[in-house]
């Protein structure tokens, strides 16, 4: 299954909206613990997900979050 990195950004005044968007939204990501930078002023959240394609990866996010998210296909890179 392909792996994708989802990088969401929002404005400082949208933090509560980005969290509230999950209420009632069914997703395998609900209850998860994405990496976030809001408390440090970055206002970004990131997830690593498996999905058949980029659209399916974004579909795991509520609309408010998805439209503000950049999606990249990624894979593990072995380091020497």
mmCIF file of N, CA and C in Angstrom:
data_model
loop_
_atom_site.group_PDB
_atom_site.id
_atom_site.type_symbol
_atom_site.label_atom_id
_atom_site.label_comp_id
_atom_site.label_asym_id
_atom_site.label_seq_id
_atom_site.Cartn_x
_atom_site.Cartn_y
_atom_site.Cartn_z
ATOM 1 N N UNK A 1 0.866 -1.174 0.000
ATOM 2 C CA UNK A 1 0.000 0.000 0.000
ATOM 3 C C UNK A 1 0.911 1.235 0.000
ATOM 4 N N UNK A 2 0.656 2.213 -0.868
ATOM 5 C CA UNK A 2 1.459 3.438 -0.877
ATOM 6 C C UNK A 2 1.333 4.213 0.436
ATOM 7 N N UNK A 3 2.386 4.936 0.761
ATOM 8 C CA UNK A 3 2.446 5.753 1.975
ATOM 9 C C UNK A 3 2.508 7.222 1.582
ATOM 10 N N UNK A 4 1.786 8.046 2.325
ATOM 11 C CA UNK A 4 1.729 9.481 2.052
ATOM 12 C C UNK A 4 1.987 10.278 3.329
ATOM 13 N N UNK A 5 2.646 11.406 3.165
ATOM 14 C CA UNK A 5 2.800 12.380 4.247
ATOM 15 C C UNK A 5 1.785 13.485 3.989
ATOM 16 N N UNK A 6 0.990 13.776 4.997
ATOM 17 C CA UNK A 6 -0.001 14.852 4.906
ATOM 18 C C UNK A 6 0.486 15.999 5.785
ATOM 19 N N UNK A 7 0.621 17.180 5.194
ATOM 20 C CA UNK A 7 1.113 18.354 5.917
ATOM 21 C C UNK A 7 0.044 19.436 5.853
ATOM 22 N N UNK A 8 -0.611 19.640 6.967
ATOM 23 C CA UNK A 8 -1.707 20.620 7.070
ATOM 24 C C UNK A 8 -1.194 21.917 7.703
ATOM 25 N N UNK A 9 -1.631 23.049 7.160
ATOM 26 C CA UNK A 9 -1.307 24.366 7.729
ATOM 27 C C UNK A 9 -2.587 25.165 7.908
ATOM 28 N N UNK A 10 -2.633 25.957 8.983
ATOM 29 C CA UNK A 10 -3.767 26.851 9.205
ATOM 30 C C UNK A 10 -3.270 28.122 9.898
ATOM 31 N N UNK A 11 -4.106 29.136 9.909
ATOM 32 C CA UNK A 11 -3.781 30.401 10.569
ATOM 33 C C UNK A 11 -3.931 30.228 12.083
ATOM 34 N N UNK A 12 -3.230 31.040 12.867
ATOM 35 C CA UNK A 12 -3.322 30.929 14.324
ATOM 36 C C UNK A 12 -4.760 30.978 14.844
ATOM 37 N N UNK A 13 -5.585 31.801 14.260
ATOM 38 C CA UNK A 13 -6.967 31.929 14.732
ATOM 39 C C UNK A 13 -7.842 30.737 14.312
ATOM 40 N N UNK A 14 -7.294 29.793 13.524
ATOM 41 C CA UNK A 14 -8.058 28.638 13.064
ATOM 42 C C UNK A 14 -7.735 27.347 13.828
ATOM 43 N N UNK A 15 -6.903 27.412 14.862
ATOM 44 C CA UNK A 15 -6.536 26.207 15.622
ATOM 45 C C UNK A 15 -7.769 25.461 16.128
ATOM 46 N N UNK A 16 -8.666 26.160 16.775
ATOM 47 C CA UNK A 16 -9.857 25.514 17.335
ATOM 48 C C UNK A 16 -10.734 24.914 16.238
ATOM 49 N N UNK A 17 -10.806 25.573 15.092
ATOM 50 C CA UNK A 17 -11.603 25.058 13.966
ATOM 51 C C UNK A 17 -10.971 23.778 13.429
ATOM 52 N N UNK A 18 -9.639 23.755 13.313
ATOM 53 C CA UNK A 18 -8.939 22.578 12.799
ATOM 54 C C UNK A 18 -9.169 21.365 13.697
ATOM 55 N N UNK A 19 -9.276 21.578 14.989
ATOM 56 C CA UNK A 19 -9.551 20.486 15.928
ATOM 57 C C UNK A 19 -11.036 20.117 15.900
ATOM 58 N N UNK A 20 -11.909 21.108 15.910
ATOM 59 C CA UNK A 20 -13.356 20.861 15.921
ATOM 60 C C UNK A 20 -13.832 20.170 14.644
ATOM 61 N N UNK A 21 -13.122 20.340 13.543
ATOM 62 C CA UNK A 21 -13.516 19.728 12.270
ATOM 63 C C UNK A 21 -13.592 18.206 12.363
ATOM 64 N N UNK A 22 -12.875 17.624 13.320
ATOM 65 C CA UNK A 22 -12.868 16.170 13.485
ATOM 66 C C UNK A 22 -14.115 15.642 14.181
ATOM 67 N N UNK A 23 -14.833 16.513 14.885
ATOM 68 C CA UNK A 23 -16.009 16.074 15.639
ATOM 69 C C UNK A 23 -17.035 15.463 14.680
ATOM 70 N N UNK A 24 -17.372 14.212 14.915
ATOM 71 C CA UNK A 24 -18.363 13.532 14.085
ATOM 72 C C UNK A 24 -17.832 13.040 12.753
ATOM 73 N N UNK A 25 -16.546 13.270 12.448
ATOM 74 C CA UNK A 25 -15.962 12.828 11.179
ATOM 75 C C UNK A 25 -15.344 11.442 11.372
ATOM 76 N N UNK A 26 -15.781 10.487 10.562
ATOM 77 C CA UNK A 26 -15.245 9.128 10.666
ATOM 78 C C UNK A 26 -13.946 9.024 9.888
ATOM 79 N N UNK A 27 -12.913 8.565 10.569
ATOM 80 C CA UNK A 27 -11.597 8.453 9.943
ATOM 81 C C UNK A 27 -10.730 7.515 10.779
ATOM 82 N N UNK A 28 -9.849 6.765 10.120
ATOM 83 C CA UNK A 28 -8.903 5.957 10.887
ATOM 84 C C UNK A 28 -7.913 6.822 11.670
ATOM 85 N N UNK A 29 -7.863 8.099 11.369
ATOM 86 C CA UNK A 29 -6.941 9.009 12.055
ATOM 87 C C UNK A 29 -7.525 9.593 13.341
ATOM 88 N N UNK A 30 -8.834 9.462 13.522
ATOM 89 C CA UNK A 30 -9.451 9.992 14.751
ATOM 90 C C UNK A 30 -8.872 9.328 15.965
ATOM 91 N N UNK A 31 -8.632 10.111 16.983
ATOM 92 C CA UNK A 31 -8.059 9.603 18.212
ATOM 93 C C UNK A 31 -6.551 9.455 18.135
ATOM 94 N N UNK A 32 -5.984 9.801 16.972
ATOM 95 C CA UNK A 32 -4.540 9.704 16.799
ATOM 96 C C UNK A 32 -3.814 10.877 17.437
ATOM 97 N N UNK A 33 -2.525 10.911 17.242
ATOM 98 C CA UNK A 33 -1.681 11.956 17.827
ATOM 99 C C UNK A 33 -0.724 12.479 16.757
ATOM 100 N N UNK A 34 -1.230 13.315 15.826
ATOM 101 C CA UNK A 34 -0.339 13.843 14.791
ATOM 102 C C UNK A 34 0.711 14.768 15.408
ATOM 103 N N UNK A 35 1.788 14.939 14.690
ATOM 104 C CA UNK A 35 2.782 15.918 15.121
ATOM 105 C C UNK A 35 2.232 17.300 14.820
ATOM 106 N N UNK A 36 2.348 18.222 15.763
ATOM 107 C CA UNK A 36 1.831 19.571 15.577
ATOM 108 C C UNK A 36 2.778 20.622 16.106
ATOM 109 N N UNK A 37 2.696 21.804 15.501
ATOM 110 C CA UNK A 37 3.590 22.891 15.910
ATOM 111 C C UNK A 37 2.837 24.123 16.399
ATOM 112 N N UNK A 38 1.546 24.014 16.625
ATOM 113 C CA UNK A 38 0.741 25.180 17.021
ATOM 114 C C UNK A 38 1.275 25.849 18.289
ATOM 115 N N UNK A 39 1.615 25.062 19.299
ATOM 116 C CA UNK A 39 2.075 25.655 20.560
ATOM 117 C C UNK A 39 3.413 26.383 20.407
ATOM 118 N N UNK A 40 4.105 26.119 19.296
ATOM 119 C CA UNK A 40 5.384 26.790 19.036
ATOM 120 C C UNK A 40 5.248 27.875 17.971
ATOM 121 N N UNK A 41 4.007 28.142 17.510
ATOM 122 C CA UNK A 41 3.756 29.197 16.541
ATOM 123 C C UNK A 41 3.765 28.764 15.084
ATOM 124 N N UNK A 42 3.945 27.464 14.813
ATOM 125 C CA UNK A 42 4.023 26.998 13.425
ATOM 126 C C UNK A 42 2.681 26.733 12.777
ATOM 127 N N UNK A 43 1.692 26.322 13.545
ATOM 128 C CA UNK A 43 0.322 26.049 13.089
ATOM 129 C C UNK A 43 0.283 25.064 11.933
ATOM 130 N N UNK A 44 0.981 23.936 12.146
ATOM 131 C CA UNK A 44 1.000 22.843 11.188
ATOM 132 C C UNK A 44 0.769 21.523 11.924
ATOM 133 N N UNK A 45 0.113 20.599 11.220
ATOM 134 C CA UNK A 45 -0.091 19.233 11.705
ATOM 135 C C UNK A 45 0.374 18.290 10.602
ATOM 136 N N UNK A 46 0.957 17.151 10.990
ATOM 137 C CA UNK A 46 1.445 16.196 9.999
ATOM 138 C C UNK A 46 1.066 14.774 10.382
ATOM 139 N N UNK A 47 0.701 13.994 9.374
ATOM 140 C CA UNK A 47 0.370 12.587 9.525
ATOM 141 C C UNK A 47 1.125 11.778 8.478
ATOM 142 N N UNK A 48 1.423 10.544 8.774
ATOM 143 C CA UNK A 48 1.889 9.567 7.799
ATOM 144 C C UNK A 48 0.764 8.552 7.678
ATOM 145 N N UNK A 49 0.253 8.357 6.456
ATOM 146 C CA UNK A 49 -0.898 7.472 6.242
ATOM 147 C C UNK A 49 -0.637 6.526 5.082
ATOM 148 N N UNK A 50 -1.342 5.426 5.081
ATOM 149 C CA UNK A 50 -1.364 4.516 3.946
ATOM 150 C C UNK A 50 -2.685 4.694 3.228
ATOM 151 N N UNK A 51 -2.615 4.741 1.896
ATOM 152 C CA UNK A 51 -3.819 4.913 1.084
ATOM 153 C C UNK A 51 -3.512 4.476 -0.344
ATOM 154 N N UNK A 52 -4.548 4.189 -1.105
ATOM 155 C CA UNK A 52 -4.350 3.738 -2.482
ATOM 156 C C UNK A 52 -3.803 4.838 -3.383
ATOM 157 N N UNK A 53 -4.154 6.087 -3.088
ATOM 158 C CA UNK A 53 -3.652 7.222 -3.865
ATOM 159 C C UNK A 53 -3.779 8.500 -3.037
ATOM 160 N N UNK A 54 -3.323 9.620 -3.603
ATOM 161 C CA UNK A 54 -3.325 10.889 -2.875
ATOM 162 C C UNK A 54 -4.737 11.319 -2.479
ATOM 163 N N UNK A 55 -5.706 11.108 -3.367
ATOM 164 C CA UNK A 55 -7.085 11.493 -3.038
ATOM 165 C C UNK A 55 -7.622 10.683 -1.861
ATOM 166 N N UNK A 56 -7.304 9.398 -1.823
ATOM 167 C CA UNK A 56 -7.751 8.549 -0.713
ATOM 168 C C UNK A 56 -7.059 8.953 0.589
ATOM 169 N N UNK A 57 -5.821 9.391 0.485
ATOM 170 C CA UNK A 57 -5.112 9.875 1.680
ATOM 171 C C UNK A 57 -5.805 11.119 2.229
ATOM 172 N N UNK A 58 -6.117 12.063 1.356
ATOM 173 C CA UNK A 58 -6.791 13.299 1.789
ATOM 174 C C UNK A 58 -8.199 13.030 2.310
ATOM 175 N N UNK A 59 -8.839 11.997 1.809
ATOM 176 C CA UNK A 59 -10.203 11.670 2.241
ATOM 177 C C UNK A 59 -10.243 11.237 3.704
ATOM 178 N N UNK A 60 -9.088 10.937 4.291
ATOM 179 C CA UNK A 60 -9.035 10.577 5.705
ATOM 180 C C UNK A 60 -9.128 11.812 6.608
ATOM 181 N N UNK A 61 -9.111 12.995 5.997
ATOM 182 C CA UNK A 61 -9.164 14.258 6.743
ATOM 183 C C UNK A 61 -10.511 14.936 6.539
ATOM 184 N N UNK A 62 -11.015 15.645 7.551
ATOM 185 C CA UNK A 62 -12.231 16.437 7.355
ATOM 186 C C UNK A 62 -11.963 17.544 6.334
ATOM 187 N N UNK A 63 -12.998 17.999 5.678
ATOM 188 C CA UNK A 63 -12.878 18.968 4.581
ATOM 189 C C UNK A 63 -12.061 20.209 4.962
ATOM 190 N N UNK A 64 -12.337 20.808 6.115
ATOM 191 C CA UNK A 64 -11.612 22.019 6.519
ATOM 192 C C UNK A 64 -10.111 21.754 6.561
ATOM 193 N N UNK A 65 -9.732 20.598 7.065
ATOM 194 C CA UNK A 65 -8.319 20.236 7.177
ATOM 195 C C UNK A 65 -7.758 19.857 5.812
ATOM 196 N N UNK A 66 -8.487 19.052 5.048
ATOM 197 C CA UNK A 66 -8.005 18.549 3.758
ATOM 198 C C UNK A 66 -7.673 19.652 2.764
ATOM 199 N N UNK A 67 -8.509 20.673 2.688
ATOM 200 C CA UNK A 67 -8.263 21.723 1.686
ATOM 201 C C UNK A 67 -7.043 22.570 2.026
ATOM 202 N N UNK A 68 -6.542 22.450 3.239
ATOM 203 C CA UNK A 68 -5.351 23.187 3.678
ATOM 204 C C UNK A 68 -4.149 22.250 3.843
ATOM 205 N N UNK A 69 -4.204 21.096 3.173
ATOM 206 C CA UNK A 69 -3.189 20.066 3.351
ATOM 207 C C UNK A 69 -2.458 19.773 2.053
ATOM 208 N N UNK A 70 -1.140 19.662 2.182
ATOM 209 C CA UNK A 70 -0.276 19.242 1.072
ATOM 210 C C UNK A 70 -0.012 17.757 1.266
ATOM 211 N N UNK A 71 -0.113 16.998 0.186
ATOM 212 C CA UNK A 71 0.078 15.546 0.262
ATOM 213 C C UNK A 71 1.261 15.142 -0.617
ATOM 214 N N UNK A 72 2.124 14.280 -0.065
ATOM 215 C CA UNK A 72 3.282 13.790 -0.804
ATOM 216 C C UNK A 72 3.367 12.279 -0.640
ATOM 217 N N UNK A 73 3.630 11.586 -1.740
ATOM 218 C CA UNK A 73 3.903 10.148 -1.619
ATOM 219 C C UNK A 73 5.328 10.014 -1.080
ATOM 220 N N UNK A 74 5.511 9.134 -0.106
ATOM 221 C CA UNK A 74 6.813 8.972 0.533
ATOM 222 C C UNK A 74 7.107 7.477 0.710
ATOM 223 N N UNK A 75 8.369 7.196 1.016
ATOM 224 C CA UNK A 75 8.774 5.842 1.363
ATOM 225 C C UNK A 75 9.959 5.951 2.303
ATOM 226 N N UNK A 76 10.198 4.880 3.036
ATOM 227 C CA UNK A 76 11.357 4.868 3.920
ATOM 228 C C UNK A 76 12.630 4.864 3.070
ATOM 229 N N UNK A 77 13.636 5.559 3.553
ATOM 230 C CA UNK A 77 14.919 5.631 2.865
ATOM 231 C C UNK A 77 15.978 5.047 3.793
ATOM 232 N N UNK A 78 16.615 3.963 3.380
ATOM 233 C CA UNK A 78 17.647 3.384 4.223
ATOM 234 C C UNK A 78 18.879 4.292 4.269
ATOM 235 N N UNK A 79 19.339 4.570 5.454
ATOM 236 C CA UNK A 79 20.546 5.398 5.606
ATOM 237 C C UNK A 79 21.729 4.501 5.953
ATOM 238 N N UNK A 80 22.903 4.827 5.407
ATOM 239 C CA UNK A 80 24.073 3.997 5.699
ATOM 240 C C UNK A 80 24.548 4.174 7.129
#
